[in-house]
């Protein structure tokens, strides 16, 4: 789908990578391709592959019946961020990857674009699709207004709970607002989806960093149960000599500036090196191409097969002109005031490390210098251990919150958790799934009189 990015600059940065259908007819034409498989006995493969369990054949059937409102309702009933997920989900890895049309050697149904069609239909017409349950007087505090927190809050309000969401930032959406590539989703439709959640009676308290003000003790006095949806923290700190030079960035502040601030302030140069092999590194590289860099390269210390990034992202980045250096690690950055070069070293794979993957080991004497004027470190995010350790009895595993896999209850029974703070960083739809599961876990815990 993506082609050589032309023109460059803000226009390219915000131009949608996967555009919506241009007409109702186009959507109907695509919907016709669906075999509407699955049934009561066994869900369709696309439904089984969706962490939020959206009933894909049903919503496509409703589009075919021209009942687009019902179609949108079907999606939002399973996923309160159905419009956002229609834009940002890695569909190749999930629903579309499981489409039975693959077996016939045909292109899968464009489920993401159809989901966008139906959800846009409902949102653009201002239709309501969420209903508050009969109030039950119990109160739950949700910490973090990212996808996990929003989904948990909505599901609890649907069950009649009084819900207050505490968010450290001045805006809602977590990484959807601050980090997801602007050519996938800039801001909309998340604010519209959050507005529906607020109309269920959910109270949002923005600019409140729980742990500092209010404290966890205060929240424990206010609420019978608490949900932790605080995501992950800053970029992992890896220091190299010279990384305080001008033109060297951490990935998250870099993306936030180009998405919510002023891309021109980044002063991106012509030759950009991105260090890392995950989806964030791929996003940064593709964003740098759109910002106008002439030569964008990704340096990864393992091989292509071991890259955690989604295959489709790698394919699209290549098509857009991004170069990949495999088995290469930085040693030091060179320059006087601004970075001018990156000294690298070749690696080879050794014995397996703690993750079970072969450990990359430096090959002595293989140093070489790549001339660059911008370097972005995209190595991953750190857990928010400093906040989590304030909660009494909360067990962590490598900084991630340990939970019961079915109820998402933590080792402190009043706390439940979901999203990136339990999985280390996954997808929006996975966070939505966790928010739903935890809401059911909280409901069970409080209904059984244990809260
Ligand atoms: C660069 C990048 C690109 C991505 N692209 C995609 C993509 O295209 N598709 C996709 O599906 N996923 C993508 N993801 C992953 C996705 O954004 C996350 O998996 C998802 O947002 C996790 O949701 P969450 O609610 O667990 O955490 P977050 O989205 O991180 O939200 C956590 C919220 O908690 C708040 N918070 C933290 N501490 C406190 C506190 N003490 N008190 C109050 N509030 C607090 C934070 O401010 C934040 O708003 C991307 C991630 C990154 C980094």
Short mmCIF file of C-alpha atoms and ligand atoms in Angstrom, two decimals:
data_model
loop_
_atom_site.label_atom_id
_atom_site.label_comp_id
_atom_site.label_asym_id
_atom_site.label_seq_id
_atom_site.Cartn_x
_atom_site.Cartn_y
_atom_site.Cartn_z
CA UNK A 1 0.00 0.00 0.00
CA UNK A 2 2.55 2.74 0.89
CA UNK A 3 4.61 4.19 -1.93
CA UNK A 4 7.59 6.53 -2.11
CA UNK A 5 6.62 9.31 0.27
CA UNK A 6 6.03 12.43 -1.79
CA UNK A 7 5.71 15.33 -0.93
CA UNK A 8 7.50 15.44 2.40
CA UNK A 9 6.99 17.47 5.59
CA UNK A 10 3.94 17.87 7.80
CA UNK A 11 1.63 17.03 4.88
CA UNK A 12 3.19 13.56 4.53
CA UNK A 13 3.42 13.05 8.27
CA UNK A 14 -0.30 13.46 8.77
CA UNK A 15 -1.48 11.94 5.45
CA UNK A 16 -3.36 8.76 6.28
CA UNK A 17 -1.51 5.59 5.38
CA UNK A 18 -4.71 3.55 4.99
CA UNK A 19 -7.44 5.88 3.74
CA UNK A 20 -11.14 5.26 4.44
CA UNK A 21 -13.46 3.95 1.71
CA UNK A 22 -14.41 6.80 -0.58
CA UNK A 23 -18.09 5.79 -0.69
CA UNK A 24 -20.72 3.50 0.77
CA UNK A 25 -20.67 1.52 -2.48
CA UNK A 26 -16.96 0.84 -2.09
CA UNK A 27 -17.56 -0.47 1.44
CA UNK A 28 -20.45 -2.67 0.26
CA UNK A 29 -18.30 -4.04 -2.56
CA UNK A 30 -15.59 -5.04 -0.08
CA UNK A 31 -18.13 -6.46 2.42
CA UNK A 32 -19.46 -8.72 -0.39
CA UNK A 33 -16.11 -10.53 -0.40
CA UNK A 34 -16.61 -11.83 3.16
CA UNK A 35 -17.68 -15.47 3.41
CA UNK A 36 -19.42 -14.70 6.75
CA UNK A 37 -17.90 -17.86 8.17
CA UNK A 38 -18.12 -19.16 11.73
CA UNK A 39 -21.18 -19.79 13.85
CA UNK A 40 -22.37 -20.78 17.30
CA UNK A 41 -20.19 -23.90 17.45
CA UNK A 42 -16.94 -22.22 16.46
CA UNK A 43 -16.17 -18.53 16.00
CA UNK A 44 -14.79 -17.36 12.67
CA UNK A 45 -10.95 -17.28 12.63
CA UNK A 46 -11.01 -13.46 12.43
CA UNK A 47 -13.06 -13.28 15.66
CA UNK A 48 -10.80 -15.76 17.43
CA UNK A 49 -7.78 -13.67 16.35
CA UNK A 50 -9.23 -10.43 17.76
CA UNK A 51 -8.24 -9.86 21.41
CA UNK A 52 -11.44 -7.79 21.89
CA UNK A 53 -13.55 -10.53 20.24
CA UNK A 54 -15.34 -8.18 17.83
CA UNK A 55 -18.00 -10.19 15.97
CA UNK A 56 -16.58 -9.49 12.50
CA UNK A 57 -18.98 -11.61 10.39
CA UNK A 58 -21.99 -10.03 12.16
CA UNK A 59 -20.85 -6.44 11.66
CA UNK A 60 -20.01 -7.14 8.00
CA UNK A 61 -23.43 -8.77 7.49
CA UNK A 62 -25.04 -5.65 8.99
CA UNK A 63 -23.09 -3.48 6.53
CA UNK A 64 -24.40 -5.68 3.70
CA UNK A 65 -27.93 -5.14 5.05
CA UNK A 66 -27.17 -1.41 4.95
CA UNK A 67 -27.77 -1.21 8.71
CA UNK A 68 -24.55 0.67 9.38
CA UNK A 69 -25.73 1.89 12.77
CA UNK A 70 -26.23 -1.69 13.98
CA UNK A 71 -22.84 -2.58 12.53
CA UNK A 72 -21.13 0.22 14.49
CA UNK A 73 -22.99 -0.83 17.65
CA UNK A 74 -21.80 -4.43 17.23
CA UNK A 75 -18.20 -3.21 17.12
CA UNK A 76 -18.44 -0.74 20.00
CA UNK A 77 -20.24 -3.33 22.18
CA UNK A 78 -17.08 -5.46 22.07
CA UNK A 79 -14.53 -2.66 21.87
CA UNK A 80 -15.22 0.85 23.17
CA UNK A 81 -12.22 2.02 21.13
CA UNK A 82 -13.46 0.31 17.96
CA UNK A 83 -12.87 3.42 15.82
CA UNK A 84 -9.31 3.83 17.07
CA UNK A 85 -8.54 0.13 16.64
CA UNK A 86 -9.89 0.27 13.07
CA UNK A 87 -6.98 2.63 12.32
CA UNK A 88 -4.14 1.37 14.51
CA UNK A 89 -4.56 -2.39 14.86
CA UNK A 90 -1.86 -4.52 13.22
CA UNK A 91 -4.60 -6.27 11.23
CA UNK A 92 -2.14 -8.45 9.29
CA UNK A 93 -1.14 -10.07 12.57
CA UNK A 94 -4.74 -10.33 13.85
CA UNK A 95 -8.14 -10.49 12.08
CA UNK A 96 -6.98 -10.06 8.48
CA UNK A 97 -4.07 -12.40 9.03
CA UNK A 98 -6.59 -15.10 10.04
CA UNK A 99 -9.03 -14.47 7.14
CA UNK A 100 -9.94 -17.73 5.38
CA UNK A 101 -9.52 -16.08 1.96
CA UNK A 102 -5.75 -16.55 2.44
CA UNK A 103 -6.33 -20.30 2.08
CA UNK A 104 -7.69 -19.69 -1.42
CA UNK A 105 -4.69 -17.52 -2.28
CA UNK A 106 -6.88 -14.42 -2.27
CA UNK A 107 -6.46 -11.05 -0.61
CA UNK A 108 -8.05 -11.04 2.88
CA UNK A 109 -11.20 -9.02 3.51
CA UNK A 110 -10.23 -5.45 4.50
CA UNK A 111 -11.72 -5.88 7.98
CA UNK A 112 -9.94 -2.83 9.43
CA UNK A 113 -11.29 -0.49 6.76
CA UNK A 114 -14.80 -1.96 7.09
CA UNK A 115 -14.61 -1.50 10.86
CA UNK A 116 -13.60 2.10 10.25
CA UNK A 117 -16.54 2.59 7.86
CA UNK A 118 -19.09 1.35 10.42
CA UNK A 119 -17.62 3.15 13.44
CA UNK A 120 -17.20 6.42 11.52
CA UNK A 121 -20.83 6.13 10.45
CA UNK A 122 -21.96 6.05 14.09
CA UNK A 123 -19.49 8.66 15.38
CA UNK A 124 -20.07 11.16 12.56
CA UNK A 125 -23.82 11.06 13.17
CA UNK A 126 -23.38 11.59 16.91
CA UNK A 127 -25.26 8.35 17.68
CA UNK A 128 -25.13 6.91 21.21
CA UNK A 129 -24.01 3.31 21.58
CA UNK A 130 -23.09 2.87 25.26
CA UNK A 131 -25.61 2.44 28.05
CA UNK A 132 -25.02 2.94 31.75
CA UNK A 133 -26.05 0.05 33.99
CA UNK A 134 -28.33 0.42 37.01
CA UNK A 135 -26.23 2.35 39.59
CA UNK A 136 -24.93 0.05 42.34
CA UNK A 137 -23.23 2.66 44.60
CA UNK A 138 -19.85 0.91 44.52
CA UNK A 139 -16.92 2.99 43.41
CA UNK A 140 -13.81 2.06 41.44
CA UNK A 141 -10.74 4.22 40.77
CA UNK A 142 -8.99 3.76 37.43
CA UNK A 143 -5.40 4.97 37.23
CA UNK A 144 -4.32 5.96 33.73
CA UNK A 145 -6.52 7.07 30.81
CA UNK A 146 -4.78 5.06 28.09
CA UNK A 147 -6.67 2.35 26.20
CA UNK A 148 -6.61 -0.09 29.15
CA UNK A 149 -7.97 2.47 31.63
CA UNK A 150 -10.60 3.79 29.19
CA UNK A 151 -11.86 0.28 28.38
CA UNK A 152 -11.97 -0.75 32.04
CA UNK A 153 -13.79 2.47 33.03
CA UNK A 154 -16.39 2.05 30.28
CA UNK A 155 -17.10 -1.60 31.10
CA UNK A 156 -17.49 -0.81 34.82
CA UNK A 157 -19.85 2.10 34.09
CA UNK A 158 -21.90 -0.23 31.86
CA UNK A 159 -22.22 -2.47 34.93
CA UNK A 160 -23.46 0.45 37.07
CA UNK A 161 -20.27 1.31 39.00
CA UNK A 162 -19.25 4.85 39.91
CA UNK A 163 -15.93 5.29 38.16
CA UNK A 164 -13.27 7.98 38.48
CA UNK A 165 -10.29 7.97 36.11
CA UNK A 166 -7.08 9.64 37.32
CA UNK A 167 -4.70 10.69 34.56
CA UNK A 168 -1.28 12.27 34.99
CA UNK A 169 -1.24 13.98 31.60
CA UNK A 170 -3.47 16.91 30.65
CA UNK A 171 -5.12 14.80 27.94
CA UNK A 172 -6.67 11.37 27.47
CA UNK A 173 -5.53 8.41 25.40
CA UNK A 174 -2.02 7.61 26.67
CA UNK A 175 0.25 6.44 23.86
CA UNK A 176 -2.60 6.65 21.32
CA UNK A 177 -2.52 10.42 21.74
CA UNK A 178 1.23 10.83 22.32
CA UNK A 179 3.02 8.09 20.37
CA UNK A 180 1.06 6.26 17.68
CA UNK A 181 2.29 7.37 14.26
CA UNK A 182 0.31 10.39 13.02
CA UNK A 183 -0.16 8.79 9.58
CA UNK A 184 -2.08 5.99 11.34
CA UNK A 185 -4.04 8.16 13.73
CA UNK A 186 -3.39 11.76 14.61
CA UNK A 187 -5.95 12.51 17.33
CA UNK A 188 -9.47 11.59 16.18
CA UNK A 189 -11.55 9.56 16.85
CA UNK A 190 -10.23 8.90 20.37
CA UNK A 191 -11.70 12.11 21.88
CA UNK A 192 -15.12 11.21 20.47
CA UNK A 193 -14.87 7.71 21.92
CA UNK A 194 -13.76 9.12 25.30
CA UNK A 195 -16.65 11.60 25.20
CA UNK A 196 -19.10 8.66 24.97
CA UNK A 197 -17.40 7.09 28.00
CA UNK A 198 -17.73 10.38 29.93
CA UNK A 199 -21.43 10.46 29.06
CA UNK A 200 -21.81 7.13 30.88
CA UNK A 201 -21.04 9.13 34.02
CA UNK A 202 -17.32 8.33 34.22
CA UNK A 203 -15.46 11.21 35.86
CA UNK A 204 -12.05 12.16 34.44
CA UNK A 205 -9.53 13.91 36.67
CA UNK A 206 -6.71 15.06 34.44
CA UNK A 207 -3.27 16.27 35.53
CA UNK A 208 -3.28 14.00 38.61
CA UNK A 209 -0.20 11.83 39.06
CA UNK A 210 -1.29 9.07 41.44
CA UNK A 211 1.41 8.24 43.95
CA UNK A 212 2.30 11.92 44.30
CA UNK A 213 -1.09 13.61 44.46
CA UNK A 214 -3.42 11.92 45.18
CA UNK A 215 -1.62 9.14 47.04
CA UNK A 216 -2.58 5.46 46.77
CA UNK A 217 -3.81 5.59 50.42
CA UNK A 218 -6.21 8.40 49.49
CA UNK A 219 -7.57 6.40 46.56
CA UNK A 220 -7.96 3.31 48.74
CA UNK A 221 -10.16 5.40 51.08
CA UNK A 222 -12.26 6.71 48.16
CA UNK A 223 -12.77 3.47 46.19
CA UNK A 224 -13.55 -0.18 46.85
CA UNK A 225 -11.22 -1.38 44.08
CA UNK A 226 -8.53 0.12 41.85
CA UNK A 227 -7.38 -0.59 38.31
CA UNK A 228 -3.79 0.09 37.27
CA UNK A 229 -3.55 1.05 33.60
CA UNK A 230 -0.41 3.16 33.87
CA UNK A 231 1.43 1.73 30.87
CA UNK A 232 5.22 1.85 30.61
CA UNK A 233 7.50 4.81 31.37
CA UNK A 234 10.36 6.62 29.64
CA UNK A 235 12.72 5.21 27.01
CA UNK A 236 15.20 2.64 28.31
CA UNK A 237 18.40 4.46 29.22
CA UNK A 238 21.35 3.25 27.19
CA UNK A 239 24.29 5.65 27.17
CA UNK A 240 27.03 5.91 24.57
CA UNK A 241 29.92 8.33 24.53
CA UNK A 242 28.76 11.43 22.63
CA UNK A 243 25.04 10.94 23.07
CA UNK A 244 24.65 14.40 24.63
CA UNK A 245 25.49 15.97 21.24
CA UNK A 246 22.86 18.04 19.46
CA UNK A 247 20.78 15.92 17.09
CA UNK A 248 20.52 12.89 19.43
CA UNK A 249 17.02 12.06 20.62
CA UNK A 250 15.10 9.54 22.72
CA UNK A 251 12.22 8.04 20.71
CA UNK A 252 9.22 9.07 22.83
CA UNK A 253 10.00 12.81 23.16
CA UNK A 254 10.90 12.77 19.42
CA UNK A 255 7.52 11.30 18.44
CA UNK A 256 5.58 13.48 20.88
CA UNK A 257 7.17 16.63 19.45
CA UNK A 258 6.31 15.71 15.88
CA UNK A 259 2.80 14.57 16.77
CA UNK A 260 1.65 17.15 19.28
CA UNK A 261 4.28 19.88 19.08
CA UNK A 262 6.11 21.44 16.17
CA UNK A 263 7.97 19.01 13.86
CA UNK A 264 10.24 21.88 12.73
CA UNK A 265 11.69 22.14 16.25
CA UNK A 266 13.22 18.68 15.76
CA UNK A 267 15.73 20.11 13.23
CA UNK A 268 15.98 16.74 11.55
CA UNK A 269 19.02 16.40 9.32
CA UNK A 270 19.54 14.56 6.04
CA UNK A 271 21.02 11.31 7.38
CA UNK A 272 19.12 9.78 10.25
CA UNK A 273 20.11 6.65 12.17
CA UNK A 274 17.47 4.93 14.31
CA UNK A 275 18.77 2.46 16.86
CA UNK A 276 16.48 -0.47 17.72
CA UNK A 277 14.47 -3.25 16.13
CA UNK A 278 10.94 -2.84 17.49
CA UNK A 279 7.83 -1.16 16.15
CA UNK A 280 8.83 2.16 17.72
CA UNK A 281 12.11 2.15 15.75
CA UNK A 282 10.15 1.43 12.56
CA UNK A 283 7.72 4.27 13.31
CA UNK A 284 10.55 6.73 13.94
CA UNK A 285 12.30 5.74 10.70
CA UNK A 286 9.13 6.11 8.66
CA UNK A 287 8.40 9.45 10.34
CA UNK A 288 11.92 10.67 9.55
CA UNK A 289 11.33 9.81 5.88
CA UNK A 290 8.15 11.87 5.96
CA UNK A 291 9.94 14.76 7.67
CA UNK A 292 12.26 14.98 4.68
CA UNK A 293 15.43 13.08 5.67
CA UNK A 294 17.26 11.85 2.55
CA UNK A 295 18.85 8.77 4.05
CA UNK A 296 17.19 6.92 6.93
CA UNK A 297 18.78 3.80 8.39
CA UNK A 298 17.87 1.36 11.13
CA UNK A 299 20.70 -0.21 13.12
CA UNK A 300 19.78 -3.47 14.87
CA UNK A 301 22.16 -5.68 16.79
CA UNK A 302 20.42 -8.94 15.84
CA UNK A 303 19.15 -10.32 12.51
CA UNK A 304 16.00 -9.51 10.54
CA UNK A 305 14.31 -12.76 11.71
CA UNK A 306 14.81 -11.72 15.33
CA UNK A 307 13.40 -8.23 14.94
CA UNK A 308 10.36 -7.79 17.18
CA UNK A 309 8.79 -5.32 14.70
CA UNK A 310 5.81 -6.44 12.65
CA UNK A 311 6.80 -7.85 9.22
CA UNK A 312 4.46 -5.50 7.40
CA UNK A 313 6.09 -2.46 9.01
CA UNK A 314 9.51 -3.67 7.85
CA UNK A 315 8.18 -4.23 4.33
CA UNK A 316 6.58 -0.79 4.16
CA UNK A 317 9.66 0.94 5.60
CA UNK A 318 11.81 -0.73 2.92
CA UNK A 319 9.42 0.44 0.21
CA UNK A 320 9.73 3.96 1.54
CA UNK A 321 13.52 3.78 1.24
CA UNK A 322 14.64 2.95 4.80
CA UNK A 323 17.94 0.98 4.90
CA UNK A 324 18.57 -1.76 7.43
CA UNK A 325 21.89 -2.64 9.03
CA UNK A 326 21.62 -6.05 10.71
CA UNK A 327 24.02 -7.35 13.36
CA UNK A 328 25.31 -3.86 13.96
CA UNK A 329 25.55 -2.01 17.29
CA UNK A 330 26.66 1.56 18.06
CA UNK A 331 29.87 2.05 19.99
CA UNK A 332 30.14 5.84 20.28
CA UNK A 333 28.77 8.98 18.65
CA UNK A 334 31.12 11.45 17.06
CA UNK A 335 30.85 15.19 16.48
CA UNK A 336 31.83 18.57 17.90
CA UNK A 337 28.54 20.29 18.79
CA UNK A 338 26.10 18.34 16.59
CA UNK A 339 26.39 14.61 15.96
CA UNK A 340 28.37 13.93 12.75
CA UNK A 341 28.88 10.20 12.78
CA UNK A 342 28.09 6.99 14.56
CA UNK A 343 30.88 4.51 15.19
CA UNK A 344 29.49 0.99 14.93
CA UNK A 345 30.66 -2.53 15.44
CA UNK A 346 29.52 -5.77 13.82
CA UNK A 347 27.97 -8.42 16.05
CA UNK A 348 27.67 -12.20 15.81
CA UNK A 349 25.12 -14.42 17.50
CA UNK A 350 26.29 -16.44 20.50
CA UNK A 351 24.64 -18.68 23.10
CA UNK A 352 20.97 -17.98 24.03
CA UNK A 353 20.36 -15.18 26.54
CA UNK A 354 17.61 -14.90 29.22
CA UNK A 355 14.99 -14.32 26.48
CA UNK A 356 16.01 -17.59 24.77
CA UNK A 357 17.30 -15.75 21.71
CA UNK A 358 20.94 -16.02 20.64
CA UNK A 359 22.92 -13.28 22.38
CA UNK A 360 24.59 -10.75 20.04
CA UNK A 361 28.32 -10.49 20.77
CA UNK A 362 30.69 -7.83 19.40
CA UNK A 363 33.19 -8.90 16.74
CA UNK A 364 36.45 -7.13 17.71
CA UNK A 365 38.18 -5.07 15.03
CA UNK A 366 35.06 -4.58 12.86
CA UNK A 367 34.48 -0.92 13.74
CA UNK A 368 33.23 1.41 11.00
CA UNK A 369 31.75 4.92 10.95
CA UNK A 370 28.45 5.95 9.38
CA UNK A 371 28.13 9.68 8.70
CA UNK A 372 24.84 10.88 10.25
CA UNK A 373 23.44 14.16 11.54
CA UNK A 374 20.54 12.79 13.59
CA UNK A 375 20.35 9.76 15.87
CA UNK A 376 17.19 8.47 17.54
CA UNK A 377 17.43 5.86 20.28
CA UNK A 378 14.37 3.56 20.11
CA UNK A 379 15.33 0.68 22.33
CA UNK A 380 12.17 0.25 24.39
CA UNK A 381 10.40 1.65 27.44
CA UNK A 382 11.11 1.18 31.15
CA UNK A 383 8.48 -0.06 33.62
CA UNK A 384 7.10 2.53 36.06
CA UNK A 385 8.67 0.78 39.04
CA UNK A 386 8.99 4.00 41.07
CA UNK A 387 5.17 4.33 41.17
CA UNK A 388 4.35 0.63 41.46
CA UNK A 389 6.59 0.09 44.48
CA UNK A 390 4.43 2.54 46.47
CA UNK A 391 1.57 -0.01 46.49
CA UNK A 392 1.77 -2.34 49.50
CA UNK A 393 2.04 -6.05 48.68
CA UNK A 394 2.18 -5.53 44.91
CA UNK A 395 4.36 -8.21 43.32
CA UNK A 396 6.35 -7.35 40.21
CA UNK A 397 8.18 -9.52 37.74
CA UNK A 398 10.96 -7.65 35.94
CA UNK A 399 9.13 -4.41 36.75
CA UNK A 400 5.83 -5.63 35.27
CA UNK A 401 2.77 -6.12 37.50
CA UNK A 402 2.04 -9.79 38.22
CA UNK A 403 -1.64 -10.68 37.73
CA UNK A 404 -3.95 -13.66 37.76
CA UNK A 405 -4.33 -14.35 34.01
CA UNK A 406 -8.12 -14.81 34.22
CA UNK A 407 -9.21 -11.95 36.50
CA UNK A 408 -6.17 -9.65 36.18
CA UNK A 409 -6.20 -9.29 39.97
CA UNK A 410 -2.80 -8.46 41.46
CA UNK A 411 -1.18 -9.83 44.61
CA UNK A 412 -2.84 -6.92 46.50
CA UNK A 413 -6.48 -8.04 46.17
CA UNK A 414 -7.93 -4.52 45.86
CA UNK A 415 -5.79 -3.80 42.81
CA UNK A 416 -6.29 -5.10 39.28
CA UNK A 417 -4.01 -4.25 36.35
CA UNK A 418 -3.88 -4.45 32.57
CA UNK A 419 -2.32 -3.16 29.36
CA UNK A 420 1.35 -2.35 28.86
CA UNK A 421 2.12 -2.34 32.63
CA UNK A 422 1.48 -6.11 32.69
CA UNK A 423 2.79 -7.11 29.24
CA UNK A 424 5.70 -4.68 28.76
CA UNK A 425 4.21 -3.10 25.63
CA UNK A 426 1.86 -4.67 23.12
CA UNK A 427 -1.09 -3.19 21.23
CA UNK A 428 -4.11 -0.97 21.81
CA UNK A 429 -6.53 -3.84 21.26
CA UNK A 430 -4.64 -5.99 23.79
CA UNK A 431 -5.00 -3.16 26.34
CA UNK A 432 -8.73 -2.95 25.56
CA UNK A 433 -9.04 -6.69 26.08
CA UNK A 434 -7.29 -6.37 29.46
CA UNK A 435 -9.52 -3.47 30.50
CA UNK A 436 -12.60 -5.60 29.77
CA UNK A 437 -11.23 -8.64 31.56
CA UNK A 438 -10.23 -6.63 34.63
CA UNK A 439 -13.67 -4.96 34.79
CA UNK A 440 -15.24 -8.44 34.90
CA UNK A 441 -12.68 -9.45 37.56
CA UNK A 442 -13.45 -6.36 39.67
CA UNK A 443 -17.20 -6.96 39.32
CA UNK A 444 -16.80 -10.54 40.49
CA UNK A 445 -14.56 -9.48 43.41
CA UNK A 446 -16.92 -6.72 44.62
CA UNK A 447 -20.16 -8.64 43.97
CA UNK A 448 -18.93 -11.55 46.04
CA UNK A 449 -18.70 -9.15 49.03
CA UNK A 450 -14.92 -9.22 49.25
CA UNK A 451 -14.38 -5.55 48.44
C1 LIG B 1 5.81 4.64 19.30
C2 LIG B 1 4.68 3.68 19.55
C3 LIG B 1 3.83 3.34 18.51
C4 LIG B 1 2.78 2.45 18.72
N1 LIG B 1 1.98 2.12 17.66
C5 LIG B 1 0.95 1.26 17.85
C6 LIG B 1 0.08 0.93 16.77
O1 LIG B 1 0.23 1.44 15.66
N2 LIG B 1 -0.94 0.08 17.03
C7 LIG B 1 -1.16 -0.45 18.26
O2 LIG B 1 -2.12 -1.21 18.44
N3 LIG B 1 -0.34 -0.18 19.29
C8 LIG B 1 0.70 0.67 19.12
N4 LIG B 1 1.52 0.98 20.17
C9 LIG B 1 1.28 0.34 21.48
C10 LIG B 1 0.07 0.96 22.20
O3 LIG B 1 0.09 2.36 22.08
C11 LIG B 1 0.07 0.53 23.66
O4 LIG B 1 0.14 -0.89 23.72
C12 LIG B 1 -1.20 0.98 24.39
O5 LIG B 1 -1.35 2.38 24.32
C13 LIG B 1 -1.14 0.53 25.85
O6 LIG B 1 -2.23 1.06 26.56
P1 LIG B 1 -2.14 1.30 28.14
O7 LIG B 1 -3.44 1.91 28.52
O8 LIG B 1 -1.71 0.06 28.80
O9 LIG B 1 -0.93 2.33 28.36
P2 LIG B 1 -0.69 3.82 27.85
O10 LIG B 1 -1.26 4.05 26.51
O11 LIG B 1 0.76 4.06 28.04
O12 LIG B 1 -1.50 4.71 28.89
C14 LIG B 1 -1.11 4.78 30.25
C15 LIG B 1 -1.64 6.07 30.83
O13 LIG B 1 -1.39 6.09 32.24
C16 LIG B 1 -0.98 7.39 32.62
N5 LIG B 1 -0.23 7.32 33.88
C17 LIG B 1 1.01 6.80 34.09
N6 LIG B 1 1.36 6.92 35.39
C18 LIG B 1 0.32 7.52 36.01
C19 LIG B 1 0.07 7.91 37.36
N7 LIG B 1 0.98 7.71 38.34
N8 LIG B 1 -1.11 8.51 37.66
C20 LIG B 1 -2.04 8.74 36.68
N9 LIG B 1 -1.85 8.39 35.39
C21 LIG B 1 -0.69 7.77 35.06
C22 LIG B 1 -0.12 7.84 31.44
O14 LIG B 1 0.02 9.25 31.44
C23 LIG B 1 -0.94 7.31 30.27
O15 LIG B 1 -1.91 8.24 29.83
C24 LIG B 1 2.58 1.88 20.00
C25 LIG B 1 3.44 2.21 21.05
C26 LIG B 1 4.49 3.10 20.83
C27 LIG B 1 5.41 3.44 21.97
#
